[in-house]
């Protein structure tokens, strides 16, 4: 899965649980890895230092993925300082879980902007140049809950389902240009997003729905990202790949 030529991969939200595993995996395979972080993230240098101790010289740039102009400025800086983005992983995302009865407009908007508008905001900055160069990979991190719905997640499930509509339409448009566009739909993975679920709900409602009886590991999703980014995956586009321990089969 090592790229034939050194390639530049941009991973949004690389300092989160899944994003970090994706950055580390791609770096181990020889990619030059760049990540983004929220403009308010106070732990950027600490994270970069820890990564450096593990041998990873990552570059990180502030970017609010919910804001188009912020994404444009971020990618322009990446291209100028590092080079063209050849692999984009739209990974940054949030939850604002509440029943629909309690769902307020701000929680709806925040999730739609961060999880769905972000795909437009980031992909728009890199897609034409990928097509012009005749090679590119766009990998959108959706969720099992975009496929099956989830209690307390009308906003999140809608945004994550929307990501795959975006994937399929864009995949058609760039299929002849050497650019693939795919969705990965992870099930419940042991990151801080999942640890925010009340333990009682996790134990009584969620884990029992997973035939493997455990949460997924970030590394397991990162391996799939690496495959989709690779040359071997050149014929795979417009797909929604589930990785969920058997929780949802379709
Ligand atoms: N399935 C069925 N029933 C559920 C449920 C679930 N997943 N979660 C809660 N309920 C039920 C409760 O048992 C409770 O039932 P009773 O009234 O009969 O006792 C009722 O719903 C109300 O529950 P709460 O008291 O918890 O209500 P709340 O308003 O305080 O909280 C909630 C509701 C925010 C949805 C909270 O239950 C919760 O956080 N649930 C987990 C939501 C979830 O799974 N989020 C996934 C986050 S991880 C992620 O999103 C990553 C990914 O992509 C997989
Ligand atoms: P996480 O640990 O909470 O990480 C989320 C990341 O998103 C953080 O790095 C955060 O950046 C970034 N982010 C949030 N809002 C942002 C914004 N406005 N602009 C820029 N970056 C922003 O969550 P995770 O579990 O790794 O989730 C990563 C992705 O996988 C999400 O899209 C999530 O929906 C999806 N997913 C997760 C699971 C799971 O079970 N964990 C399952 C299916 C899908 P900062 O750290 O800089 O704030």
Tab-separated table of C-alpha atoms and ligand atoms in Angstrom:
chain	number	residue	atom	x	y	z
A	1	UNK	CA	0.000	0.000	0.000
A	2	UNK	CA	3.062	2.236	-0.014
A	3	UNK	CA	2.577	4.985	-2.607
A	4	UNK	CA	4.746	4.638	-5.742
A	5	UNK	CA	5.693	8.280	-5.451
A	6	UNK	CA	5.775	10.251	-2.207
A	7	UNK	CA	2.315	11.700	-1.819
A	8	UNK	CA	0.918	14.463	0.320
A	9	UNK	CA	-2.078	13.561	2.477
A	10	UNK	CA	-4.201	16.126	4.307
A	11	UNK	CA	-6.239	14.754	7.208
A	12	UNK	CA	-8.769	17.051	8.865
A	13	UNK	CA	-9.111	16.658	12.623
A	14	UNK	CA	-5.879	14.683	12.836
A	15	UNK	CA	-5.492	15.377	16.550
A	16	UNK	CA	-8.665	13.438	17.400
A	17	UNK	CA	-8.878	9.727	18.123
A	18	UNK	CA	-9.473	8.461	14.596
A	19	UNK	CA	-7.564	11.249	12.872
A	20	UNK	CA	-4.366	10.571	14.806
A	21	UNK	CA	-4.445	6.882	13.878
A	22	UNK	CA	-4.981	7.823	10.225
A	23	UNK	CA	-2.055	10.278	10.299
A	24	UNK	CA	0.252	7.712	11.907
A	25	UNK	CA	-0.755	4.963	9.475
A	26	UNK	CA	-0.269	7.108	6.373
A	27	UNK	CA	3.073	8.399	7.671
A	28	UNK	CA	4.239	4.822	8.283
A	29	UNK	CA	3.446	4.096	4.635
A	30	UNK	CA	5.571	6.997	3.403
A	31	UNK	CA	3.032	9.760	2.886
A	32	UNK	CA	3.862	13.315	3.835
A	33	UNK	CA	1.098	13.925	6.337
A	34	UNK	CA	-0.438	17.296	7.070
A	35	UNK	CA	-3.261	17.764	9.507
A	36	UNK	CA	-5.675	20.467	10.551
A	37	UNK	CA	-6.869	21.426	13.997
A	38	UNK	CA	-9.620	23.668	15.304
A	39	UNK	CA	-8.462	27.285	15.585
A	40	UNK	CA	-9.146	27.115	19.353
A	41	UNK	CA	-7.152	23.935	20.002
A	42	UNK	CA	-4.709	24.734	22.830
A	43	UNK	CA	-2.879	21.388	22.644
A	44	UNK	CA	-1.381	21.651	19.162
A	45	UNK	CA	2.266	21.959	20.196
A	46	UNK	CA	1.897	19.285	22.857
A	47	UNK	CA	0.442	16.885	20.239
A	48	UNK	CA	3.135	17.735	17.693
A	49	UNK	CA	5.828	17.124	20.348
A	50	UNK	CA	4.402	13.723	21.274
A	51	UNK	CA	4.197	12.763	17.602
A	52	UNK	CA	7.771	13.896	17.110
A	53	UNK	CA	8.881	11.663	19.984
A	54	UNK	CA	7.298	8.797	18.035
A	55	UNK	CA	9.239	9.781	14.918
A	56	UNK	CA	6.494	11.662	13.078
A	57	UNK	CA	7.325	15.145	11.817
A	58	UNK	CA	3.724	16.182	11.117
A	59	UNK	CA	2.773	19.672	10.037
A	60	UNK	CA	-0.455	21.105	11.430
A	61	UNK	CA	-2.501	24.104	10.357
A	62	UNK	CA	-5.504	25.803	11.948
A	63	UNK	CA	-8.744	25.371	10.074
A	64	UNK	CA	-12.402	25.631	10.964
A	65	UNK	CA	-13.819	23.023	8.593
A	66	UNK	CA	-17.275	24.548	9.055
A	67	UNK	CA	-16.081	27.794	7.464
A	68	UNK	CA	-15.372	27.946	3.725
A	69	UNK	CA	-12.923	30.856	3.883
A	70	UNK	CA	-10.961	29.205	6.691
A	71	UNK	CA	-10.617	26.030	4.566
A	72	UNK	CA	-9.539	28.062	1.517
A	73	UNK	CA	-6.865	29.873	3.528
A	74	UNK	CA	-5.652	26.648	5.151
A	75	UNK	CA	-5.294	24.689	1.909
A	76	UNK	CA	-3.628	27.636	0.158
A	77	UNK	CA	-0.999	27.663	2.926
A	78	UNK	CA	-0.519	23.883	2.721
A	79	UNK	CA	-0.049	24.008	-1.055
A	80	UNK	CA	2.404	26.906	-0.795
A	81	UNK	CA	4.471	25.515	2.086
A	82	UNK	CA	4.308	21.776	1.401
A	83	UNK	CA	2.836	21.019	-2.016
A	84	UNK	CA	-0.337	19.843	-3.738
A	85	UNK	CA	-2.790	17.779	-1.716
A	86	UNK	CA	-3.105	14.338	-3.338
A	87	UNK	CA	-5.089	12.571	-0.638
A	88	UNK	CA	-7.790	14.376	1.337
A	89	UNK	CA	-9.359	12.674	4.340
A	90	UNK	CA	-12.466	14.540	5.501
A	91	UNK	CA	-12.373	13.250	9.065
A	92	UNK	CA	-13.165	16.197	11.382
A	93	UNK	CA	-16.582	15.911	12.954
A	94	UNK	CA	-18.689	16.539	16.057
A	95	UNK	CA	-21.762	15.251	17.834
A	96	UNK	CA	-24.460	17.276	19.595
A	97	UNK	CA	-26.660	14.381	20.677
A	98	UNK	CA	-30.182	15.006	21.942
A	99	UNK	CA	-33.607	13.661	21.194
A	100	UNK	CA	-35.408	15.487	18.383
A	101	UNK	CA	-37.816	16.884	20.951
A	102	UNK	CA	-34.915	18.714	22.610
A	103	UNK	CA	-32.963	19.460	19.418
A	104	UNK	CA	-32.380	23.201	19.007
A	105	UNK	CA	-31.446	24.959	15.780
A	106	UNK	CA	-27.912	25.734	16.951
A	107	UNK	CA	-27.163	22.032	17.558
A	108	UNK	CA	-28.636	21.103	14.191
A	109	UNK	CA	-26.618	23.789	12.373
A	110	UNK	CA	-23.334	23.041	14.156
A	111	UNK	CA	-23.460	19.369	13.193
A	112	UNK	CA	-24.534	20.015	9.592
A	113	UNK	CA	-21.836	22.630	9.101
A	114	UNK	CA	-19.010	20.698	10.740
A	115	UNK	CA	-19.845	17.236	9.387
A	116	UNK	CA	-21.408	17.930	5.969
A	117	UNK	CA	-20.622	21.464	4.763
A	118	UNK	CA	-17.013	20.643	5.656
A	119	UNK	CA	-16.888	18.104	2.809
A	120	UNK	CA	-17.764	20.841	0.331
A	121	UNK	CA	-15.516	23.403	2.037
A	122	UNK	CA	-12.408	21.187	1.978
A	123	UNK	CA	-12.966	19.183	-1.207
A	124	UNK	CA	-13.590	22.367	-3.189
A	125	UNK	CA	-10.050	23.502	-2.391
A	126	UNK	CA	-8.330	20.393	-3.813
A	127	UNK	CA	-10.568	18.559	-6.286
A	128	UNK	CA	-9.949	20.515	-9.512
A	129	UNK	CA	-6.197	20.349	-9.050
A	130	UNK	CA	-6.377	16.576	-8.427
A	131	UNK	CA	-8.353	16.165	-11.657
A	132	UNK	CA	-5.885	18.352	-13.566
A	133	UNK	CA	-2.987	16.205	-12.305
A	134	UNK	CA	-4.908	13.008	-13.145
A	135	UNK	CA	-4.639	11.468	-9.670
A	136	UNK	CA	-6.403	12.019	-6.377
A	137	UNK	CA	-8.125	10.364	-3.444
A	138	UNK	CA	-10.979	11.849	-1.437
A	139	UNK	CA	-12.008	9.806	1.589
A	140	UNK	CA	-14.998	10.893	3.646
A	141	UNK	CA	-15.423	9.565	7.174
A	142	UNK	CA	-19.140	9.029	7.702
A	143	UNK	CA	-20.719	6.699	10.280
A	144	UNK	CA	-22.820	3.593	10.787
A	145	UNK	CA	-25.362	6.020	12.205
A	146	UNK	CA	-25.678	7.704	8.812
A	147	UNK	CA	-26.637	4.301	7.414
A	148	UNK	CA	-29.038	3.084	10.080
A	149	UNK	CA	-30.023	6.168	12.132
A	150	UNK	CA	-29.365	6.491	15.851
A	151	UNK	CA	-31.369	7.488	18.881
A	152	UNK	CA	-30.537	11.103	19.763
A	153	UNK	CA	-28.786	11.824	16.458
A	154	UNK	CA	-31.216	13.282	13.920
A	155	UNK	CA	-28.613	15.958	13.137
A	156	UNK	CA	-25.595	13.631	12.991
A	157	UNK	CA	-27.365	10.856	11.068
A	158	UNK	CA	-28.614	13.372	8.494
A	159	UNK	CA	-25.174	14.919	8.035
A	160	UNK	CA	-23.419	11.544	7.796
A	161	UNK	CA	-25.981	10.206	5.290
A	162	UNK	CA	-25.509	13.415	3.298
A	163	UNK	CA	-21.774	12.806	3.106
A	164	UNK	CA	-22.371	9.648	1.138
A	165	UNK	CA	-24.708	11.385	-1.324
A	166	UNK	CA	-21.894	13.878	-1.855
A	167	UNK	CA	-19.426	11.011	-2.355
A	168	UNK	CA	-21.530	9.269	-5.001
A	169	UNK	CA	-22.274	12.395	-7.032
A	170	UNK	CA	-18.693	13.652	-7.005
A	171	UNK	CA	-17.325	10.177	-7.765
A	172	UNK	CA	-19.300	10.224	-11.027
A	173	UNK	CA	-17.931	13.615	-12.014
A	174	UNK	CA	-14.254	12.814	-11.492
A	175	UNK	CA	-14.158	9.083	-12.306
A	176	UNK	CA	-12.416	9.666	-15.658
A	177	UNK	CA	-9.859	12.012	-14.118
A	178	UNK	CA	-8.018	9.503	-11.939
A	179	UNK	CA	-9.705	10.782	-8.790
A	180	UNK	CA	-11.630	8.385	-6.546
A	181	UNK	CA	-14.149	9.468	-3.940
A	182	UNK	CA	-15.268	7.071	-1.229
A	183	UNK	CA	-17.043	6.966	2.108
A	184	UNK	CA	-16.000	4.933	5.122
A	185	UNK	CA	-18.750	4.298	7.675
A	186	UNK	CA	-17.195	3.213	10.962
A	187	UNK	CA	-19.233	1.741	13.750
A	188	UNK	CA	-18.503	2.641	17.381
A	189	UNK	CA	-14.763	3.202	17.802
A	190	UNK	CA	-13.116	3.806	21.177
A	191	UNK	CA	-12.378	7.538	20.941
A	192	UNK	CA	-13.448	10.493	23.064
A	193	UNK	CA	-16.518	10.944	20.858
A	194	UNK	CA	-17.811	7.555	21.991
A	195	UNK	CA	-16.584	7.987	25.561
A	196	UNK	CA	-18.956	10.987	25.766
A	197	UNK	CA	-21.910	8.572	25.581
A	198	UNK	CA	-23.351	7.898	29.046
A	199	UNK	CA	-21.732	4.635	30.255
A	200	UNK	CA	-25.138	3.168	31.049
A	201	UNK	CA	-26.306	3.762	27.456
A	202	UNK	CA	-23.057	2.361	26.053
A	203	UNK	CA	-23.291	-0.797	28.153
A	204	UNK	CA	-27.019	-1.440	27.875
A	205	UNK	CA	-27.940	-0.158	24.411
A	206	UNK	CA	-24.862	0.000	22.179
A	207	UNK	CA	-22.322	-2.745	22.943
A	208	UNK	CA	-25.072	-5.430	22.915
A	209	UNK	CA	-25.858	-4.381	19.300
A	210	UNK	CA	-22.307	-5.152	18.165
A	211	UNK	CA	-21.934	-8.860	17.265
A	212	UNK	CA	-18.199	-8.712	17.966
A	213	UNK	CA	-19.047	-7.464	21.467
A	214	UNK	CA	-16.483	-4.678	21.494
A	215	UNK	CA	-15.747	-1.192	20.218
A	216	UNK	CA	-13.614	-0.838	17.106
A	217	UNK	CA	-10.026	0.383	17.260
A	218	UNK	CA	-8.878	3.560	15.480
A	219	UNK	CA	-6.087	1.528	13.804
A	220	UNK	CA	-8.657	-0.720	12.179
A	221	UNK	CA	-10.249	2.260	10.433
A	222	UNK	CA	-6.859	3.759	9.577
A	223	UNK	CA	-5.913	0.577	7.702
A	224	UNK	CA	-8.973	0.973	5.499
A	225	UNK	CA	-8.148	4.626	4.825
A	226	UNK	CA	-4.657	3.542	3.768
A	227	UNK	CA	-6.094	1.029	1.328
A	228	UNK	CA	-8.461	3.564	-0.238
A	229	UNK	CA	-5.584	6.031	-0.577
A	230	UNK	CA	-3.391	3.485	-2.347
A	231	UNK	CA	-2.786	2.841	-6.030
A	232	UNK	CA	-4.294	-0.647	-5.606
A	233	UNK	CA	-7.659	0.963	-4.888
A	234	UNK	CA	-7.760	2.794	-8.244
A	235	UNK	CA	-10.931	0.978	-9.433
A	236	UNK	CA	-12.851	1.569	-6.198
A	237	UNK	CA	-14.988	4.683	-6.251
A	238	UNK	CA	-18.389	5.888	-5.045
A	239	UNK	CA	-18.436	3.158	-2.395
A	240	UNK	CA	-19.590	3.297	1.196
A	241	UNK	CA	-17.491	0.818	3.131
A	242	UNK	CA	-18.859	-0.316	6.478
A	243	UNK	CA	-16.436	-1.210	9.282
A	244	UNK	CA	-18.597	-1.828	12.298
A	245	UNK	CA	-18.003	-5.243	13.909
A	246	UNK	CA	-21.157	-6.586	12.272
A	247	UNK	CA	-23.459	-4.013	13.903
A	248	UNK	CA	-25.154	-3.139	10.614
A	249	UNK	CA	-25.110	-5.276	7.479
A	250	UNK	CA	-26.727	-4.278	4.206
B	1	LIG	N1	-31.669	3.380	22.102
B	1	LIG	C1	-32.894	3.268	22.674
B	1	LIG	N2	-33.278	4.029	23.709
B	1	LIG	C2	-32.405	4.930	24.192
B	1	LIG	C3	-31.132	5.097	23.646
B	1	LIG	C4	-30.768	4.274	22.570
B	1	LIG	N3	-29.578	4.353	21.987
B	1	LIG	N4	-30.507	6.073	24.327
B	1	LIG	C5	-31.361	6.502	25.272
B	1	LIG	N5	-32.496	5.804	25.189
B	1	LIG	C6	-33.678	5.927	26.039
B	1	LIG	C7	-33.317	5.841	27.525
B	1	LIG	O1	-33.177	4.498	27.918
B	1	LIG	C8	-34.487	6.553	28.149
B	1	LIG	O2	-35.578	5.678	28.192
B	1	LIG	P1	-36.664	5.785	29.375
B	1	LIG	O3	-37.227	7.184	29.311
B	1	LIG	O4	-37.644	4.703	29.041
B	1	LIG	O5	-35.886	5.537	30.636
B	1	LIG	C9	-34.843	7.651	27.140
B	1	LIG	O6	-34.248	7.228	25.893
B	1	LIG	C10	-34.264	8.998	27.531
B	1	LIG	O7	-32.866	8.787	27.764
B	1	LIG	P2	-32.005	9.832	28.600
B	1	LIG	O8	-32.514	9.933	29.988
B	1	LIG	O9	-30.559	9.480	28.407
B	1	LIG	O10	-32.410	11.176	27.862
B	1	LIG	P3	-31.556	12.439	27.623
B	1	LIG	O11	-32.445	13.407	26.928
B	1	LIG	O12	-30.853	12.845	28.890
B	1	LIG	O13	-30.399	11.926	26.628
B	1	LIG	C11	-29.450	11.103	24.639
B	1	LIG	C12	-30.740	11.393	25.384
B	1	LIG	C13	-28.658	12.394	24.426
B	1	LIG	C14	-29.858	10.548	23.287
B	1	LIG	C15	-28.567	10.148	25.465
B	1	LIG	O14	-29.320	9.024	25.814
B	1	LIG	C16	-27.386	9.671	24.660
B	1	LIG	O15	-26.358	10.352	24.619
B	1	LIG	N6	-27.506	8.537	23.985
B	1	LIG	C17	-26.443	8.016	23.137
B	1	LIG	C18	-26.544	8.588	21.712
B	1	LIG	C19	-25.539	7.932	20.846
B	1	LIG	O16	-25.530	6.732	20.677
B	1	LIG	N7	-24.647	8.725	20.275
B	1	LIG	C20	-23.578	8.187	19.487
B	1	LIG	C21	-22.329	9.020	19.768
B	1	LIG	S1	-20.849	8.273	19.112
B	1	LIG	C22	-20.939	8.600	17.509
B	1	LIG	O17	-21.791	9.288	17.022
B	1	LIG	C23	-19.865	7.964	16.679
B	1	LIG	C24	-20.452	7.205	15.588
B	1	LIG	O18	-20.540	7.720	14.469
B	1	LIG	C25	-20.818	5.799	15.798
B	2	LIG	P1	-12.695	13.124	18.111
B	2	LIG	O1	-11.639	12.369	18.818
B	2	LIG	O2	-13.671	13.938	18.882
B	2	LIG	O3	-12.002	14.011	16.984
B	2	LIG	C1	-12.751	14.906	16.204
B	2	LIG	C2	-11.793	15.828	15.495
B	2	LIG	O4	-12.564	16.760	14.714
B	2	LIG	C3	-10.923	16.643	16.439
B	2	LIG	O5	-9.588	16.451	16.046
B	2	LIG	C4	-11.340	18.081	16.215
B	2	LIG	O6	-10.262	18.980	16.131
B	2	LIG	C5	-11.940	18.031	14.831
B	2	LIG	N1	-12.923	19.113	14.663
B	2	LIG	C6	-14.141	19.215	15.250
B	2	LIG	N2	-14.734	20.359	14.854
B	2	LIG	C7	-13.875	20.976	13.996
B	2	LIG	C8	-13.921	22.173	13.245
B	2	LIG	N3	-14.987	22.997	13.251
B	2	LIG	N4	-12.859	22.484	12.476
B	2	LIG	C9	-11.777	21.686	12.437
B	2	LIG	N5	-11.669	20.525	13.115
B	2	LIG	C10	-12.711	20.179	13.882
B	2	LIG	O7	-13.618	12.124	17.259
B	2	LIG	P2	-13.252	10.827	16.426
B	2	LIG	O8	-13.943	9.712	17.035
B	2	LIG	O9	-11.802	10.772	16.154
B	2	LIG	O10	-14.048	11.158	15.069
B	2	LIG	C11	-13.422	11.436	13.846
B	2	LIG	C12	-14.451	11.285	12.738
B	2	LIG	O11	-14.921	9.946	12.707
B	2	LIG	C13	-15.692	12.158	12.917
B	2	LIG	O12	-16.128	12.646	11.668
B	2	LIG	C14	-16.709	11.196	13.471
B	2	LIG	O13	-18.014	11.605	13.194
B	2	LIG	C15	-16.331	9.947	12.742
B	2	LIG	N6	-16.757	8.711	13.363
B	2	LIG	C16	-16.354	8.404	14.617
B	2	LIG	C17	-16.783	7.213	15.166
B	2	LIG	C18	-16.419	6.795	16.538
B	2	LIG	O14	-17.021	5.833	17.023
B	2	LIG	N7	-15.464	7.427	17.206
B	2	LIG	C19	-17.600	6.365	14.431
B	2	LIG	C20	-17.990	6.724	13.160
B	2	LIG	C21	-17.543	7.893	12.631
B	2	LIG	P3	-9.533	19.593	17.423
B	2	LIG	O15	-9.065	18.398	18.201
B	2	LIG	O16	-8.424	20.404	16.882
B	2	LIG	O17	-10.593	20.378	18.139
